GROMACS .gro file of N, CA, C and O in nm:
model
  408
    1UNK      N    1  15.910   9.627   0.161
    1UNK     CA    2  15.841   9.499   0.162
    1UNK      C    3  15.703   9.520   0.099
    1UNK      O    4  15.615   9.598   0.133
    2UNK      N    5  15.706   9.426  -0.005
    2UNK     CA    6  15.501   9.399  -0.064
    2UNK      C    7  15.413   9.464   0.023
    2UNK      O    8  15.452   9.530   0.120
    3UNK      N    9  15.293   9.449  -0.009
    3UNK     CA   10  15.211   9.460   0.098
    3UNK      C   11  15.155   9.296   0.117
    3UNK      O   12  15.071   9.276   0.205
    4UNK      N   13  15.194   9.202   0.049
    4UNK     CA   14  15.124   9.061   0.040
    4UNK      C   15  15.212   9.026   0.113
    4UNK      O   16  15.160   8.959   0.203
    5UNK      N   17  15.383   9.037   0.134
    5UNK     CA   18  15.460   8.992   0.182
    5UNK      C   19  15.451   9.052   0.392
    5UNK      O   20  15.495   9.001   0.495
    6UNK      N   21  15.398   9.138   0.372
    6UNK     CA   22  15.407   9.212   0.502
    6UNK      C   23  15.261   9.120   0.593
    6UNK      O   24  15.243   9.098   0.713
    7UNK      N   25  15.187   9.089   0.483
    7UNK     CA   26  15.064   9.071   0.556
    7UNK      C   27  15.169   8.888   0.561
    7UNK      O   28  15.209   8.877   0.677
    8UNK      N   29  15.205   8.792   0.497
    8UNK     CA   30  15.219   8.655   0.518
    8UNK      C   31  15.325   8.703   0.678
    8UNK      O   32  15.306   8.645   0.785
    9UNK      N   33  15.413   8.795   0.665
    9UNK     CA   34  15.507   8.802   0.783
    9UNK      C   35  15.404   8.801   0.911
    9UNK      O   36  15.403   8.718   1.002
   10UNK      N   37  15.326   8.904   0.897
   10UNK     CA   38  15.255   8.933   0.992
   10UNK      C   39  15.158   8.796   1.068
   10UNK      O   40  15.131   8.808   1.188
   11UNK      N   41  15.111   8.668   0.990
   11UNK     CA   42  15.006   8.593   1.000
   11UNK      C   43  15.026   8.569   1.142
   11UNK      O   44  14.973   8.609   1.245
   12UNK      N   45  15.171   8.449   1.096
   12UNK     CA   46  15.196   8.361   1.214
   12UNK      C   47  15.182   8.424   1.369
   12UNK      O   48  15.162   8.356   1.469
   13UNK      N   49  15.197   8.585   1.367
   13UNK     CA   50  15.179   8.660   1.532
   13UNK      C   51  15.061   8.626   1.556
   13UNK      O   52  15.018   8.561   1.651
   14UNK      N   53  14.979   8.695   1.422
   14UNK     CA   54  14.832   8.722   1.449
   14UNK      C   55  14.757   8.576   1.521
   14UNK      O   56  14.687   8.577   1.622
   15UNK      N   57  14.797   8.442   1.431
   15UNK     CA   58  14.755   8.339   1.459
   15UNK      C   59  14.796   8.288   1.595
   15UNK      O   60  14.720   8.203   1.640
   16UNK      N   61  14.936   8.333   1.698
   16UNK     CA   62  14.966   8.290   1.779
   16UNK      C   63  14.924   8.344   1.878
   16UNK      O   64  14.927   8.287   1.987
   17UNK      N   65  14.866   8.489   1.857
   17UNK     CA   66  14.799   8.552   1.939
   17UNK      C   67  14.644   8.524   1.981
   17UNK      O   68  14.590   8.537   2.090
   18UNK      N   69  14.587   8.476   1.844
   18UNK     CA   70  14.456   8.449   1.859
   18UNK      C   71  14.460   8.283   1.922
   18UNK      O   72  14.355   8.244   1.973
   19UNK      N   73  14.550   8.210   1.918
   19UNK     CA   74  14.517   8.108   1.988
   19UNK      C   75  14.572   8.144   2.138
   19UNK      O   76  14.555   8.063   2.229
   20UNK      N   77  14.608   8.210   2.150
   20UNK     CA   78  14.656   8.257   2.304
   20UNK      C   79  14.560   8.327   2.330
   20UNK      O   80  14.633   8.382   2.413
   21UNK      N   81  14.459   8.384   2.341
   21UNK     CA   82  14.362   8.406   2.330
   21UNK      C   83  14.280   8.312   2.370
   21UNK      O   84  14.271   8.296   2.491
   22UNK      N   85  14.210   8.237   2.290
   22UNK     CA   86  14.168   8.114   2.307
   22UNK      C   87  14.148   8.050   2.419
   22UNK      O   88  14.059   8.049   2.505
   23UNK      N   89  14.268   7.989   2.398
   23UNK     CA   90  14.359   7.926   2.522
   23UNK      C   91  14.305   7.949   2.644
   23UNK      O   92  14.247   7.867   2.715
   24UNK      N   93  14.344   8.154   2.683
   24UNK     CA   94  14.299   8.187   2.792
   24UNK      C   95  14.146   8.177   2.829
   24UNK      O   96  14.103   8.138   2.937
   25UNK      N   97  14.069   8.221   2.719
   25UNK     CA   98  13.937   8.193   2.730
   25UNK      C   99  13.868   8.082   2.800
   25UNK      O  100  13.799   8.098   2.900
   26UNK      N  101  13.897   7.944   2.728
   26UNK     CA  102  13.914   7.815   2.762
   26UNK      C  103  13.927   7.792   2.912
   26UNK      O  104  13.843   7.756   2.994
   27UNK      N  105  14.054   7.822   2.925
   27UNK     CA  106  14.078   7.850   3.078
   27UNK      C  107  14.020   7.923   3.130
   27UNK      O  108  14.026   7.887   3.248
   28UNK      N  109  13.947   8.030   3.125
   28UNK     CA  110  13.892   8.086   3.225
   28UNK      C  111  13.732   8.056   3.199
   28UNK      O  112  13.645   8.135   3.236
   29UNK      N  113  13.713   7.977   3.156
   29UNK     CA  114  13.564   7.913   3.143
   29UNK      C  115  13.581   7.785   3.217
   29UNK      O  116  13.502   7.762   3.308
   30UNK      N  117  13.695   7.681   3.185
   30UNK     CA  118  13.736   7.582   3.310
   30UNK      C  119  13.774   7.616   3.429
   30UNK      O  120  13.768   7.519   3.504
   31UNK      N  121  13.818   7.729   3.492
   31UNK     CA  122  13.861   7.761   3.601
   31UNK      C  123  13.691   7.828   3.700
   31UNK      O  124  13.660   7.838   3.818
   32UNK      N  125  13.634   7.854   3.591
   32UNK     CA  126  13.538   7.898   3.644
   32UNK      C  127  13.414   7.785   3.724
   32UNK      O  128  13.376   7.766   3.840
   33UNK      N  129  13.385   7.738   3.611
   33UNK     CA  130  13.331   7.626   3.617
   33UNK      C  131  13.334   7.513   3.707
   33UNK      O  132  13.243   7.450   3.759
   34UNK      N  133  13.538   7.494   3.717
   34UNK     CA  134  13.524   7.383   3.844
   34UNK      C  135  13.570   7.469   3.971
   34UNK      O  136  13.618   7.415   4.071
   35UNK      N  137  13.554   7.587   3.959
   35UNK     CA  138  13.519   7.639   4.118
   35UNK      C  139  13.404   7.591   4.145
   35UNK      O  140  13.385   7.508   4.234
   36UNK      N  141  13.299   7.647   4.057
   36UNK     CA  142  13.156   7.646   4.105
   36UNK      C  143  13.163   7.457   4.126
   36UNK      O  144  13.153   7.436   4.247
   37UNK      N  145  13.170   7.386   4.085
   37UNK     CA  146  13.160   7.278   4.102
   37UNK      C  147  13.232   7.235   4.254
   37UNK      O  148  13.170   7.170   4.338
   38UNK      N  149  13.368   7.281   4.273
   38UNK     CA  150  13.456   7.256   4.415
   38UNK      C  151  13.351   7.359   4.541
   38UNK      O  152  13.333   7.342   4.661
   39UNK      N  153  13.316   7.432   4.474
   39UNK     CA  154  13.209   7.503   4.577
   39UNK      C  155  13.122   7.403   4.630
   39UNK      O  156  13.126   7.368   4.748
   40UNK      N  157  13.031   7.348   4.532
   40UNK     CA  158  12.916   7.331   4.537
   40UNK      C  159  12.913   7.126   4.614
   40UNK      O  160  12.833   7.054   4.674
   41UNK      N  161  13.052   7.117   4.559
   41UNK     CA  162  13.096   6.962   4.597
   41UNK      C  163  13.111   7.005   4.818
   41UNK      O  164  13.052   6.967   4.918
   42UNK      N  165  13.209   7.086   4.791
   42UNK     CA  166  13.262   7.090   4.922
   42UNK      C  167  13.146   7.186   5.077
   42UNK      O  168  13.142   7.180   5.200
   43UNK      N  169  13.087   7.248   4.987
   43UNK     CA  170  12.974   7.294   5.046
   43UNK      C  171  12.864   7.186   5.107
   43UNK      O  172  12.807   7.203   5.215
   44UNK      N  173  12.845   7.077   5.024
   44UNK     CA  174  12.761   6.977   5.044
   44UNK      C  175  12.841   6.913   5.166
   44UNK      O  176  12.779   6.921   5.271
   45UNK      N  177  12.942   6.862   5.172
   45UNK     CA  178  13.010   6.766   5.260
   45UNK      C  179  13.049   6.877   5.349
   45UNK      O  180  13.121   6.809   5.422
   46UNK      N  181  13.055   6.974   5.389
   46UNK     CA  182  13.076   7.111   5.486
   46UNK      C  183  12.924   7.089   5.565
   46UNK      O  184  12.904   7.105   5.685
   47UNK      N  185  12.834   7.052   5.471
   47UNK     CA  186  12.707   7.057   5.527
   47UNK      C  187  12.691   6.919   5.616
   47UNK      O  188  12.639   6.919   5.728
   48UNK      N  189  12.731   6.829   5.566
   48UNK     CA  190  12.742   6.700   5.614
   48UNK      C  191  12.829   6.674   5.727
   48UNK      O  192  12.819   6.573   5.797
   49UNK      N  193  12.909   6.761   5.743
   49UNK     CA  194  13.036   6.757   5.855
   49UNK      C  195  12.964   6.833   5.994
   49UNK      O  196  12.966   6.817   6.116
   50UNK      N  197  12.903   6.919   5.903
   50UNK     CA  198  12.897   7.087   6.054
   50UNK      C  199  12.711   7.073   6.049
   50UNK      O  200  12.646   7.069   6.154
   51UNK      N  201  12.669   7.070   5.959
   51UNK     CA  202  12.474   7.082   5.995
   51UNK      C  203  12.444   6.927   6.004
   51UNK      O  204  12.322   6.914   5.991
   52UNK      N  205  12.497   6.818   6.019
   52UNK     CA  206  12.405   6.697   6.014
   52UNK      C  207  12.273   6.738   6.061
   52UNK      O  208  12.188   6.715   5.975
   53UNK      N  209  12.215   6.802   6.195
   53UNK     CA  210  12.076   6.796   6.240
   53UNK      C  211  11.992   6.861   6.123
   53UNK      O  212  11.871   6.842   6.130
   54UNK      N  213  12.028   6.917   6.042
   54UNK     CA  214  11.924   7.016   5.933
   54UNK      C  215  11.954   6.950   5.845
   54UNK      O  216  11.899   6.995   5.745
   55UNK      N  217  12.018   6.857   5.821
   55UNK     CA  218  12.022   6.763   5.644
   55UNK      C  219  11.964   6.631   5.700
   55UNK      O  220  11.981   6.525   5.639
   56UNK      N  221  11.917   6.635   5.779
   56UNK     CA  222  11.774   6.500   5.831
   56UNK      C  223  11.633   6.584   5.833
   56UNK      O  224  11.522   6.533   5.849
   57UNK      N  225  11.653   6.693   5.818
   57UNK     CA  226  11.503   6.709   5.785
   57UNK      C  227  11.419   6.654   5.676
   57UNK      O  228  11.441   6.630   5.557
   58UNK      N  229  11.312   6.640   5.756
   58UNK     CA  230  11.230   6.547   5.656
   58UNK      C  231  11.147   6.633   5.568
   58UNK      O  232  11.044   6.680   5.615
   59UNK      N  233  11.185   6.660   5.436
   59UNK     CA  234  11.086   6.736   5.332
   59UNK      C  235  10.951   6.695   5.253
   59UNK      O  236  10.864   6.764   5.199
   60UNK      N  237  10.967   6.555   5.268
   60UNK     CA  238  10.829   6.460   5.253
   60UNK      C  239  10.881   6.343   5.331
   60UNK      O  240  10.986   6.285   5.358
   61UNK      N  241  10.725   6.338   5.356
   61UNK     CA  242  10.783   6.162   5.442
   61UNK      C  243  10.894   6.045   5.377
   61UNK      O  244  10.860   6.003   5.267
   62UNK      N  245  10.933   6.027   5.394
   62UNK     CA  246  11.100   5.923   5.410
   62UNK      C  247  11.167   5.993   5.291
   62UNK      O  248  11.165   5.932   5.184
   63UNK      N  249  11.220   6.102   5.298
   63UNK     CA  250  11.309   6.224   5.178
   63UNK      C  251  11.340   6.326   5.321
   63UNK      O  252  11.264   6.393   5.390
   64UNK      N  253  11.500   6.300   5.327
   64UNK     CA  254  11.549   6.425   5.390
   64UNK      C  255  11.565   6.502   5.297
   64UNK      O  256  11.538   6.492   5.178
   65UNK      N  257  11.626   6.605   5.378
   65UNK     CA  258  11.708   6.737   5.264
   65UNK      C  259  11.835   6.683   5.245
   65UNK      O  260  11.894   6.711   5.140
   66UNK      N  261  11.896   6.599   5.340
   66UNK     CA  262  12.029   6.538   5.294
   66UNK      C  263  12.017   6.488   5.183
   66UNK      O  264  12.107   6.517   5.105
   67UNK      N  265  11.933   6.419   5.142
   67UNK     CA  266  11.882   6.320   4.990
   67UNK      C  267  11.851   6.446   4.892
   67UNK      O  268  11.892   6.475   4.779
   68UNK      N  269  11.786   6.492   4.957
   68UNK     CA  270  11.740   6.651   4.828
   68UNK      C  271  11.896   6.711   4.772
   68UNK      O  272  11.943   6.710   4.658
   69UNK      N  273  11.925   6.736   4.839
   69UNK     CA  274  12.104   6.827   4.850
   69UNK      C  275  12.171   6.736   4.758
   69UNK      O  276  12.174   6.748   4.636
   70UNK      N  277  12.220   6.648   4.825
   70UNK     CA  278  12.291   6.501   4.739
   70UNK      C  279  12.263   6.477   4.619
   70UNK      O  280  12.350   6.455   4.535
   71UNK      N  281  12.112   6.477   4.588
   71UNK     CA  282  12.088   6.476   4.434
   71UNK      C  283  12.132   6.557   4.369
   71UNK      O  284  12.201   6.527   4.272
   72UNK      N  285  12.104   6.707   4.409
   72UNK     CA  286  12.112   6.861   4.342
   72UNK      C  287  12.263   6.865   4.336
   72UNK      O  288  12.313   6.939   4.250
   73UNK      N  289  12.366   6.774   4.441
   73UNK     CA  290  12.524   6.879   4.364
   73UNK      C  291  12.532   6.724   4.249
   73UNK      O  292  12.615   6.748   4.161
   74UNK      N  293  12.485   6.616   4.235
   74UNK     CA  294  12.470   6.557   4.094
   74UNK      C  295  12.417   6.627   3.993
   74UNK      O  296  12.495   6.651   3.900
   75UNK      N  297  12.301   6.669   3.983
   75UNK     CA  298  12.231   6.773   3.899
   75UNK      C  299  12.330   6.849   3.848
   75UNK      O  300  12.375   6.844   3.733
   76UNK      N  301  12.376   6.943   3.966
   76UNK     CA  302  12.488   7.056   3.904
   76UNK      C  303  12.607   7.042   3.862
   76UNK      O  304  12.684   7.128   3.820
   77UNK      N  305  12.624   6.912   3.875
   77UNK     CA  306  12.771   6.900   3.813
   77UNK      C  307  12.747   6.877   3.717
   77UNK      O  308  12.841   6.886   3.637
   78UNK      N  309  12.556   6.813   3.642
   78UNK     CA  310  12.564   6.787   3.520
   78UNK      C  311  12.534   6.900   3.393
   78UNK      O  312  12.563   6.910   3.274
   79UNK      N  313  12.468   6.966   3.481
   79UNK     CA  314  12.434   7.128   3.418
   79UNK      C  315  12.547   7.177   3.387
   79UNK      O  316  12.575   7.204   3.270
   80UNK      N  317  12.655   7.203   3.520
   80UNK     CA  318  12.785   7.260   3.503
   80UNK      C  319  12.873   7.197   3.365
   80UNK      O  320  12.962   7.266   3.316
   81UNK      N  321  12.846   7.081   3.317
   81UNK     CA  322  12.899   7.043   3.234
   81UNK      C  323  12.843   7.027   3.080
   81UNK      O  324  12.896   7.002   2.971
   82UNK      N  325  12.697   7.055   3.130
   82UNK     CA  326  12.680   7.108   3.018
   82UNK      C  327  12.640   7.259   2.957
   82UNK      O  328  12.587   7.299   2.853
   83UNK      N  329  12.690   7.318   3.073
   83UNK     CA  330  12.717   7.484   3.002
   83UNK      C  331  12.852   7.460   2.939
   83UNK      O  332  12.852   7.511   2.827
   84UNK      N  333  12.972   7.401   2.969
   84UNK     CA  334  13.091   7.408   2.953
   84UNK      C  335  13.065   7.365   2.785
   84UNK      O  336  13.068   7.450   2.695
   85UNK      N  337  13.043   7.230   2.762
   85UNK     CA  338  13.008   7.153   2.595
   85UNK      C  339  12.885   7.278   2.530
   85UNK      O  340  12.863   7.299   2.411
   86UNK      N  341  12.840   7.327   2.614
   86UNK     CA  342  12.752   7.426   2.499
   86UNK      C  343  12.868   7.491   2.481
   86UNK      O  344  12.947   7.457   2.392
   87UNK      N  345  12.885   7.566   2.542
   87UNK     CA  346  12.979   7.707   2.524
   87UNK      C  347  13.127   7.651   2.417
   87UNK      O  348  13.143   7.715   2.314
   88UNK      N  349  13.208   7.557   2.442
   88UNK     CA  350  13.251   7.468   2.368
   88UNK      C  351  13.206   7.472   2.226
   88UNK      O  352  13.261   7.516   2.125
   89UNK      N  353  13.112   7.423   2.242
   89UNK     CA  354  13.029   7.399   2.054
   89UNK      C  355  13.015   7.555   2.031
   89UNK      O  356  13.051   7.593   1.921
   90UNK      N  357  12.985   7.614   2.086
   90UNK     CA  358  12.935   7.715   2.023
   90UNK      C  359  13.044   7.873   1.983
   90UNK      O  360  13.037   7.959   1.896
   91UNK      N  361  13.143   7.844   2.105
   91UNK     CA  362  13.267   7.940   2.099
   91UNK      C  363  13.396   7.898   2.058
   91UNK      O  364  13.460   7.940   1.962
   92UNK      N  365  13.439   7.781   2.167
   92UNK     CA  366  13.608   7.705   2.136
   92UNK      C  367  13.615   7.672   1.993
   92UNK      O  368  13.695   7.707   1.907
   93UNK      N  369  13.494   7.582   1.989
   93UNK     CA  370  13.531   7.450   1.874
   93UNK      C  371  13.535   7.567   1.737
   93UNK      O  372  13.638   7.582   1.672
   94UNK      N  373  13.431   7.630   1.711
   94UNK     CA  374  13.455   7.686   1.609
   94UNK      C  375  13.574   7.788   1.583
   94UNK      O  376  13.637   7.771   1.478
   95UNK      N  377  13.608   7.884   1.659
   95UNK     CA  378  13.745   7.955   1.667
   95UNK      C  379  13.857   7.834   1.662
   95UNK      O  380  13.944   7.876   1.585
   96UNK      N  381  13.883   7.746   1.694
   96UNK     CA  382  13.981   7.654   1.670
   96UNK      C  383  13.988   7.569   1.542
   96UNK      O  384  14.078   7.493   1.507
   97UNK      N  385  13.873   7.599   1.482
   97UNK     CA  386  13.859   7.522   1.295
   97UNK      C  387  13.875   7.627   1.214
   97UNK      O  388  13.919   7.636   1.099
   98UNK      N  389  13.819   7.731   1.316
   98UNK     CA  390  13.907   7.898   1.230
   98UNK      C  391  14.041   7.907   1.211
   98UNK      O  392  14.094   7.914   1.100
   99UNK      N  393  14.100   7.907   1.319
   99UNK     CA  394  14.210   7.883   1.339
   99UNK      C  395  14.302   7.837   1.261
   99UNK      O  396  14.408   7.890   1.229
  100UNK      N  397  14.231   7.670   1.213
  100UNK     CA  398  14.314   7.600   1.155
  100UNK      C  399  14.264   7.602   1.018
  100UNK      O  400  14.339   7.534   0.949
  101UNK      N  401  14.205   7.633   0.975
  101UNK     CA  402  14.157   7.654   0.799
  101UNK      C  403  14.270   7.830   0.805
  101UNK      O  404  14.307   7.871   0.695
  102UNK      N  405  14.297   7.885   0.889
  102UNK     CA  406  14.360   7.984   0.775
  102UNK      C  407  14.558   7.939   0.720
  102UNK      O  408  14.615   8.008   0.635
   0.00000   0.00000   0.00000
């Protein structure tokens, strides 16, 4: 066999491998991600279930920590989502236009 012919045989693995690859990556940046998020969701309402007396503390006059907390797992779910779209732009998206230009 060529050597041009050995390398076209060869592509389609290479390419199925590198999107399997990918793939897993992907996934383990989403799997990661909405742990920390199911953490950080269920931790809050864990707090709300089992500490009510310490999420009425008052951190400035009329601001509990319940209100402090409540804001912050909003915050983090928005951070959390935007590490995911950075990392996205900056890793997935381009390996997947790689991908598809060869």
């Amino acid at each position: 066999m060529a050597r041009g012919q050995e390398r076209r045989a060869a592509r389609p693995r290479d390419d199925g491998d590198a999107l399997r690859a990918l793939a897993r990556a992907r996934t383990r940046v989403a799997t990661l991600l909405t742990a920390a998020v199911v953490a950080i969701y269920f931790g809050f309402i864990g707090a709300v279930a089992f500490a009510r007396p310490v999420l009425g503390w008052l951190v400035a006059p009329g601001l509990s920590l319940g209100i402090v907390l409540g804001a912050a797992v909003i915050v983090a779910s928005w951070l959390l989502t935007w590490v995911y779209v950075r990392w996205a732009n900056a890793h997935y998206d381009p390996a997947l236009r790689s991908l598809r230009e060869r």
